[in-house]
Amino acid sequence: MSAVADDVILRVEDLTIRYEKGRSIWGTPRYGQVVHGVSFSVKRGETFGLVGESGSGKSTIGKAVLRQIPVLSGSITFEGQTITDWPEGKTPVTYRRAVQVVFQNPRLSLNARMLARDTVGEAVRFHLGLQGRELDERVARLFDDVGLPRHLGDRYPDELSGGQQQRVAIARALACDPRLVICDEAVSALDVSTQAQVIGLLRRLQEERGLSYVFISHDLGVVRNLCHHVGVLQHGRFTDLGSVESVFERPRDDYTRALLDAIPKFPGKVAA
Ligand SMILES: Nc1ncnc2c1ncn2[C@@H]1O[C@H](COP(=O)(O)OP(=O)(O)O)[C@@H](O)[C@H]1O
Ligand SMILES: [Mg+2]
C-alpha cells in the first residue's frame, strides 16, 4: 500500500492565473492577477486542503484544475499528464471523468425539476452508457454508497434535506468512478451535525475507493479534521504549506496564526 500512497496524483507548479478586469477606453484589456506562483501536490488517496479567506483564490485554483479557466503560466499535471499543455476547450473525456467536483450549494447544483434518481441516473447513462436494469442497479448502489435510502430517489431536491441533497450531488460525482474530487466548500452550507456526517462520508468513500480530494474551505476546523496536507492562501499566495500537523501546530506565518486563533475550540475528530 505504501507505494500507492506515496504516488502523486496531482502536481501544481508555479501556477499563475489572472482575470480580465474590464477594458481601458482604448479597448485594451486590464487584468487582475489572483493566483501568484502557487505550487503543491496531492498524493493518491489523500486530501489536500486549500484554505483561506473569501477571495483568496481557492475556487480559482479549483477551476484551473477542472480546466474551466485558462492559466497564465505554470503547470498542472494529473497522473503524469501535463493538462495545461492541452489546447483550451479540448479536454479529453477521460479527464472529465477522472476529475469531478462537488460544490457548496446542492440546491443550485442540482436540477430542481429532476428526481434524485434521475439526477444520478443521467450521470451514469452519460458516462457509462448504461440503460434499463443495469442503470437502475448502478444508481441504487450509488445511493447505498453515499448513505441515501433508496426510496429518496423519488424526491425532488426541494423535498430533501441539505445533507441529503449533498449526498445526491456526491453520488452524481461518483457515477463515473473519478479518482480526484474537488470539493469546493462542499460542507460549508450545512449545519454542524450534518457537516460532520458528510465529512464522515467523504472519509469513508476515500478509504473504500482510494479517492483523492482537493478540499476547498474557509473553515480551518473542518480542514484540520479531514485533510492530510494543507495550503493556506492569502491574496493568491501560500502563507503556509505542509502536513496538517505541521501547519496547525507550528504555523510559520502570522496570517496563518491569526486564522488559527480565530477557530472556535473545535470538537476533535468526527466518526466516519
Ligand atoms: N470570473 C472572474 N472574473 C474576474 N475576477 C474574478 C472571477 N472569479 C473570481 N475573481 C476574483 O478572483 C479572486 C479570487 O476569487 P476566488 O478564487 O473565487 O476566491 P475564493 O474561492 O478563495 O473565495 C477574487 O478577488 C475574485 O473577485
Ligand atoms: Mg470560492
CSV table of C-alpha atoms and ligand atoms in Angstrom, one decimal:
chain,number,residue,atom,x,y,z
A,1,MET,CA,0.0,0.0,0.0
A,2,SER,CA,2.8,2.5,0.8
A,3,ALA,CA,4.0,2.5,-2.9
A,4,VAL,CA,0.5,3.6,-3.9
A,5,ALA,CA,0.1,6.1,-1.0
A,6,ASP,CA,3.3,7.8,-2.0
A,7,ASP,CA,2.1,8.3,-5.5
A,8,VAL,CA,1.4,11.9,-6.5
A,9,ILE,CA,-1.9,12.2,-8.4
A,10,LEU,CA,-1.9,16.0,-8.9
A,11,ARG,CA,1.0,18.4,-9.1
A,12,VAL,CA,0.6,22.1,-9.4
A,13,GLU,CA,3.7,24.1,-10.2
A,14,ASP,CA,4.2,27.8,-10.1
A,15,LEU,CA,0.6,28.4,-11.1
A,16,THR,CA,-0.3,32.0,-12.1
A,17,ILE,CA,-3.8,33.0,-13.0
A,18,ARG,CA,-5.3,36.3,-14.0
A,19,TYR,CA,-8.8,37.5,-14.8
A,20,GLU,CA,-9.7,40.2,-17.3
A,21,LYS,CA,-11.0,43.1,-15.2
A,22,GLY,CA,-12.5,45.1,-18.0
A,23,ARG,CA,-11.0,47.3,-20.7
A,24,SER,CA,-9.4,50.7,-20.9
A,25,ILE,CA,-11.1,53.4,-23.0
A,26,TRP,CA,-8.7,52.3,-25.9
A,27,GLY,CA,-10.1,48.8,-25.6
A,28,THR,CA,-7.0,47.2,-24.2
A,29,PRO,CA,-7.9,44.6,-21.6
A,30,ARG,CA,-6.9,45.2,-18.0
A,31,TYR,CA,-6.0,42.2,-15.9
A,32,GLY,CA,-6.1,41.4,-12.2
A,33,GLN,CA,-3.8,38.6,-11.2
A,34,VAL,CA,-5.4,36.5,-8.4
A,35,VAL,CA,-3.0,33.5,-8.2
A,36,HIS,CA,0.7,34.1,-7.9
A,37,GLY,CA,3.1,31.2,-8.4
A,38,VAL,CA,1.3,28.6,-6.4
A,39,SER,CA,2.8,25.1,-6.1
A,40,PHE,CA,1.5,22.0,-4.3
A,41,SER,CA,1.0,18.3,-4.8
A,42,VAL,CA,-1.8,15.9,-3.9
A,43,LYS,CA,-1.0,12.3,-3.1
A,44,ARG,CA,-3.2,9.5,-4.2
A,45,GLY,CA,-5.8,8.6,-1.6
A,46,GLU,CA,-5.1,11.8,0.4
A,47,THR,CA,-6.9,15.0,1.0
A,48,PHE,CA,-5.2,18.3,0.2
A,49,GLY,CA,-6.9,21.3,2.0
A,50,LEU,CA,-6.9,24.6,0.2
A,51,VAL,CA,-7.9,27.1,2.9
A,52,GLY,CA,-8.0,30.9,3.2
A,53,GLU,CA,-10.4,33.8,3.5
A,54,SER,CA,-13.0,34.6,0.9
A,55,GLY,CA,-11.5,36.0,-2.3
A,56,SER,CA,-8.0,34.4,-1.7
A,57,GLY,CA,-8.1,32.4,-4.9
A,58,LYS,CA,-9.2,29.0,-3.7
A,59,SER,CA,-12.0,28.4,-6.2
A,60,THR,CA,-9.9,29.9,-9.0
A,61,ILE,CA,-7.3,27.2,-8.4
A,62,GLY,CA,-10.0,24.5,-8.4
A,63,LYS,CA,-11.4,25.9,-11.7
A,64,ALA,CA,-8.0,25.7,-13.3
A,65,VAL,CA,-7.7,22.0,-12.3
A,66,LEU,CA,-11.1,21.4,-13.7
A,67,ARG,CA,-10.0,23.3,-16.9
A,68,GLN,CA,-12.8,25.8,-16.6
A,69,ILE,CA,-10.5,28.8,-16.8
A,70,PRO,CA,-7.1,29.3,-18.6
A,71,VAL,CA,-3.9,29.7,-16.7
A,72,LEU,CA,-1.3,32.4,-17.4
A,73,SER,CA,1.8,30.4,-16.6
A,74,GLY,CA,2.9,27.4,-14.6
A,75,SER,CA,1.7,23.8,-15.0
A,76,ILE,CA,-0.8,21.3,-13.7
A,77,THR,CA,0.0,17.7,-14.0
A,78,PHE,CA,-2.5,14.9,-13.4
A,79,GLU,CA,-1.3,11.3,-13.2
A,80,GLY,CA,1.8,12.4,-15.1
A,81,GLN,CA,0.0,14.2,-17.9
A,82,THR,CA,0.5,18.0,-18.1
A,83,ILE,CA,-3.1,19.1,-18.6
A,84,THR,CA,-2.1,22.7,-19.0
A,85,ASP,CA,-0.4,21.7,-22.3
A,86,TRP,CA,-3.8,20.7,-23.8
A,87,PRO,CA,-5.4,23.3,-26.0
A,88,GLU,CA,-8.2,25.4,-24.5
A,89,GLY,CA,-11.6,23.8,-24.9
A,90,LYS,CA,-10.1,20.4,-25.7
A,91,THR,CA,-10.4,18.4,-22.6
A,92,PRO,CA,-10.3,14.6,-23.1
A,93,VAL,CA,-13.4,12.8,-21.9
A,94,THR,CA,-11.2,10.5,-19.8
A,95,TYR,CA,-10.0,13.5,-17.8
A,96,ARG,CA,-13.6,14.9,-17.3
A,97,ARG,CA,-14.4,11.5,-15.8
A,98,ALA,CA,-11.3,11.2,-13.7
A,99,VAL,CA,-11.8,14.6,-12.0
A,100,GLN,CA,-15.2,15.6,-10.6
A,101,VAL,CA,-16.4,18.4,-8.5
A,102,VAL,CA,-18.9,18.9,-5.6
A,103,PHE,CA,-20.0,22.5,-4.9
A,104,GLN,CA,-21.2,24.3,-1.8
A,105,ASN,CA,-24.8,24.7,-2.6
A,106,PRO,CA,-26.5,21.5,-3.7
A,107,ARG,CA,-29.8,23.3,-4.3
A,108,LEU,CA,-28.1,25.3,-7.1
A,109,SER,CA,-26.0,22.5,-8.4
A,110,LEU,CA,-29.0,20.1,-8.7
A,111,ASN,CA,-31.8,20.4,-11.2
A,112,ALA,CA,-34.9,21.3,-9.2
A,113,ARG,CA,-37.2,19.6,-11.6
A,114,MET,CA,-35.3,16.3,-11.7
A,115,LEU,CA,-35.9,13.4,-9.3
A,116,ALA,CA,-32.9,12.4,-7.2
A,117,ARG,CA,-32.8,9.1,-9.0
A,118,ASP,CA,-32.8,10.7,-12.4
A,119,THR,CA,-30.0,13.2,-11.4
A,120,VAL,CA,-27.7,10.3,-10.6
A,121,GLY,CA,-29.1,8.2,-13.4
A,122,GLU,CA,-28.4,10.8,-16.0
A,123,ALA,CA,-24.7,10.9,-15.0
A,124,VAL,CA,-24.5,7.1,-15.1
A,125,ARG,CA,-26.1,7.0,-18.5
A,126,PHE,CA,-23.9,9.8,-19.8
A,127,HIS,CA,-20.6,8.5,-18.5
A,128,LEU,CA,-21.1,4.7,-18.6
A,129,GLY,CA,-23.8,4.3,-21.2
A,130,LEU,CA,-25.9,2.0,-19.0
A,131,GLN,CA,-29.6,1.5,-19.6
A,132,GLY,CA,-32.6,-0.3,-18.1
A,133,ARG,CA,-32.0,-2.6,-15.2
A,134,GLU,CA,-28.2,-2.2,-15.3
A,135,LEU,CA,-28.7,1.6,-14.9
A,136,ASP,CA,-31.2,1.2,-12.1
A,137,GLU,CA,-28.9,-1.2,-10.2
A,138,ARG,CA,-25.9,1.1,-10.6
A,139,VAL,CA,-28.0,4.1,-9.3
A,140,ALA,CA,-29.3,2.1,-6.4
A,141,ARG,CA,-25.7,1.1,-5.5
A,142,LEU,CA,-24.6,4.7,-5.6
A,143,PHE,CA,-27.4,5.6,-3.3
A,144,ASP,CA,-26.2,2.9,-0.9
A,145,ASP,CA,-22.6,4.1,-1.2
A,146,VAL,CA,-23.5,7.6,-0.1
A,147,GLY,CA,-25.9,6.5,2.6
A,148,LEU,CA,-29.1,7.7,0.9
A,149,PRO,CA,-32.1,5.4,1.5
A,150,ARG,CA,-33.2,4.2,-2.0
A,151,HIS,CA,-36.8,5.4,-1.7
A,152,LEU,CA,-35.5,9.0,-1.6
A,153,GLY,CA,-34.8,8.6,-5.3
A,154,ASP,CA,-38.5,9.5,-5.8
A,155,ARG,CA,-38.0,13.0,-4.4
A,156,TYR,CA,-37.1,16.3,-5.9
A,157,PRO,CA,-34.2,18.4,-4.4
A,158,ASP,CA,-36.7,20.6,-2.5
A,159,GLU,CA,-38.1,17.5,-0.8
A,160,LEU,CA,-34.7,16.6,0.6
A,161,SER,CA,-32.7,18.0,3.5
A,162,GLY,CA,-29.4,19.9,2.8
A,163,GLY,CA,-27.4,16.8,3.8
A,164,GLN,CA,-29.5,14.5,1.6
A,165,GLN,CA,-29.1,17.0,-1.4
A,166,GLN,CA,-25.4,17.0,-0.9
A,167,ARG,CA,-25.3,13.2,-0.9
A,168,VAL,CA,-27.2,13.2,-4.2
A,169,ALA,CA,-24.5,15.6,-5.6
A,170,ILE,CA,-21.8,13.3,-4.3
A,171,ALA,CA,-23.5,10.2,-5.8
A,172,ARG,CA,-23.7,12.1,-9.1
A,173,ALA,CA,-20.0,13.0,-8.9
A,174,LEU,CA,-19.1,9.3,-8.2
A,175,ALA,CA,-21.1,8.0,-11.1
A,176,CYS,CA,-18.1,7.9,-13.4
A,177,ASP,CA,-15.7,6.5,-10.8
A,178,PRO,CA,-13.5,9.6,-10.6
A,179,ARG,CA,-10.1,9.4,-9.0
A,180,LEU,CA,-9.9,13.0,-7.9
A,181,VAL,CA,-12.8,15.1,-6.5
A,182,ILE,CA,-12.6,18.8,-6.0
A,183,CYS,CA,-14.8,19.7,-3.0
A,184,ASP,CA,-15.4,23.5,-3.2
A,185,GLU,CA,-16.9,24.5,0.1
A,186,ALA,CA,-18.8,21.3,-0.1
A,187,VAL,CA,-19.9,21.2,3.5
A,188,SER,CA,-19.9,24.9,4.2
A,189,ALA,CA,-23.6,25.4,3.8
A,190,LEU,CA,-24.6,22.6,6.1
A,191,ASP,CA,-25.3,22.8,9.8
A,192,VAL,CA,-22.7,21.5,12.1
A,193,SER,CA,-24.1,18.0,12.7
A,194,THR,CA,-24.9,17.4,9.0
A,195,GLN,CA,-21.4,18.7,8.2
A,196,ALA,CA,-19.9,16.1,10.5
A,197,GLN,CA,-21.9,13.4,8.8
A,198,VAL,CA,-20.9,14.4,5.3
A,199,ILE,CA,-17.2,14.7,6.3
A,200,GLY,CA,-17.5,11.2,7.7
A,201,LEU,CA,-19.0,10.1,4.4
A,202,LEU,CA,-16.2,11.7,2.4
A,203,ARG,CA,-13.6,10.0,4.6
A,204,ARG,CA,-15.3,6.6,4.2
A,205,LEU,CA,-15.5,7.0,0.4
A,206,GLN,CA,-11.9,7.9,0.3
A,207,GLU,CA,-10.9,4.7,2.3
A,208,GLU,CA,-13.2,2.5,0.1
A,209,ARG,CA,-12.3,3.9,-3.2
A,210,GLY,CA,-8.8,5.3,-2.7
A,211,LEU,CA,-10.1,8.7,-3.8
A,212,SER,CA,-8.1,11.9,-3.6
A,213,TYR,CA,-9.7,15.2,-2.7
A,214,VAL,CA,-8.8,18.8,-3.1
A,215,PHE,CA,-10.9,20.1,-0.3
A,216,ILE,CA,-11.5,23.9,-0.6
A,217,SER,CA,-12.8,25.6,2.6
A,218,HIS,CA,-12.6,28.8,4.5
A,219,ASP,CA,-13.1,26.8,7.7
A,220,LEU,CA,-9.9,25.7,9.3
A,221,GLY,CA,-11.6,23.5,11.8
A,222,VAL,CA,-13.1,21.4,9.0
A,223,VAL,CA,-9.8,21.3,7.2
A,224,ARG,CA,-8.0,20.1,10.2
A,225,ASN,CA,-10.5,17.3,10.6
A,226,LEU,CA,-10.4,15.9,7.1
A,227,CYS,CA,-7.1,16.9,5.4
A,228,HIS,CA,-3.7,15.3,5.3
A,229,HIS,CA,-1.9,18.3,3.8
A,230,VAL,CA,-2.9,21.9,3.6
A,231,GLY,CA,-2.0,25.1,1.9
A,232,VAL,CA,-3.1,28.4,3.4
A,233,LEU,CA,-3.8,31.0,0.8
A,234,GLN,CA,-3.8,34.7,1.2
A,235,HIS,CA,-4.2,37.0,-1.8
A,236,GLY,CA,-3.3,34.1,-4.1
A,237,ARG,CA,-0.1,33.1,-2.4
A,238,PHE,CA,0.6,30.4,0.2
A,239,THR,CA,1.5,31.7,3.6
A,240,ASP,CA,1.9,28.1,4.9
A,241,LEU,CA,2.1,24.7,3.2
A,242,GLY,CA,2.7,21.3,4.7
A,243,SER,CA,1.2,18.5,6.6
A,244,VAL,CA,-1.9,19.4,8.7
A,245,GLU,CA,0.1,18.7,11.9
A,246,SER,CA,3.0,21.0,10.9
A,247,VAL,CA,0.8,23.8,9.7
A,248,PHE,CA,-1.6,23.7,12.6
A,249,GLU,CA,1.0,23.0,15.4
A,250,ARG,CA,3.8,25.2,14.0
A,251,PRO,CA,2.5,27.8,11.6
A,252,ARG,CA,5.3,29.8,10.0
A,253,ASP,CA,3.3,32.8,9.1
A,254,ASP,CA,1.5,35.4,11.2
A,255,TYR,CA,-1.5,35.3,8.9
A,256,THR,CA,-1.9,31.5,9.4
A,257,ARG,CA,-1.6,32.0,13.2
A,258,ALA,CA,-4.3,34.7,13.1
A,259,LEU,CA,-6.6,32.3,11.2
A,260,LEU,CA,-5.9,29.5,13.7
A,261,ASP,CA,-6.5,31.7,16.7
A,262,ALA,CA,-9.9,32.6,15.2
A,263,ILE,CA,-11.1,28.9,15.2
A,264,PRO,CA,-13.5,28.2,18.0
A,265,LYS,CA,-12.1,25.3,20.1
A,266,PHE,CA,-13.4,22.6,18.0
A,267,PRO,CA,-14.6,19.2,19.0
A,268,GLY,CA,-12.0,16.8,17.7
A,269,LYS,CA,-12.3,14.1,15.0
A,270,VAL,CA,-15.8,13.1,13.9
A,271,ALA,CA,-16.8,9.5,13.5
A,272,ALA,CA,-16.8,8.1,9.9
B,1,LIG,N1,-14.7,35.3,-13.3
B,1,LIG,C1,-14.0,36.2,-12.6
B,1,LIG,N2,-13.6,37.4,-13.2
B,1,LIG,C2,-12.9,38.3,-12.5
B,1,LIG,N3,-12.4,38.2,-11.3
B,1,LIG,C3,-12.8,37.0,-10.7
B,1,LIG,C4,-13.5,36.0,-11.3
B,1,LIG,N4,-13.7,35.0,-10.4
B,1,LIG,C5,-13.0,35.3,-9.3
B,1,LIG,N5,-12.5,36.6,-9.4
B,1,LIG,C6,-11.7,37.3,-8.4
B,1,LIG,O1,-10.6,36.5,-8.1
B,1,LIG,C7,-10.3,36.5,-6.7
B,1,LIG,C8,-10.3,35.1,-6.2
B,1,LIG,O2,-11.6,34.6,-6.2
B,1,LIG,P1,-12.0,33.1,-5.8
B,1,LIG,O3,-11.0,32.2,-6.4
B,1,LIG,O4,-13.4,32.8,-6.1
B,1,LIG,O5,-11.8,33.2,-4.2
B,1,LIG,P2,-12.2,32.1,-3.1
B,1,LIG,O6,-12.7,30.9,-3.7
B,1,LIG,O7,-11.0,31.9,-2.3
B,1,LIG,O8,-13.2,32.9,-2.3
B,1,LIG,C9,-11.3,37.4,-6.1
B,1,LIG,O9,-10.7,38.7,-5.9
B,1,LIG,C10,-12.4,37.4,-7.1
B,1,LIG,O10,-13.1,38.7,-7.0
B,2,MG,MG,-14.6,30.1,-3.5
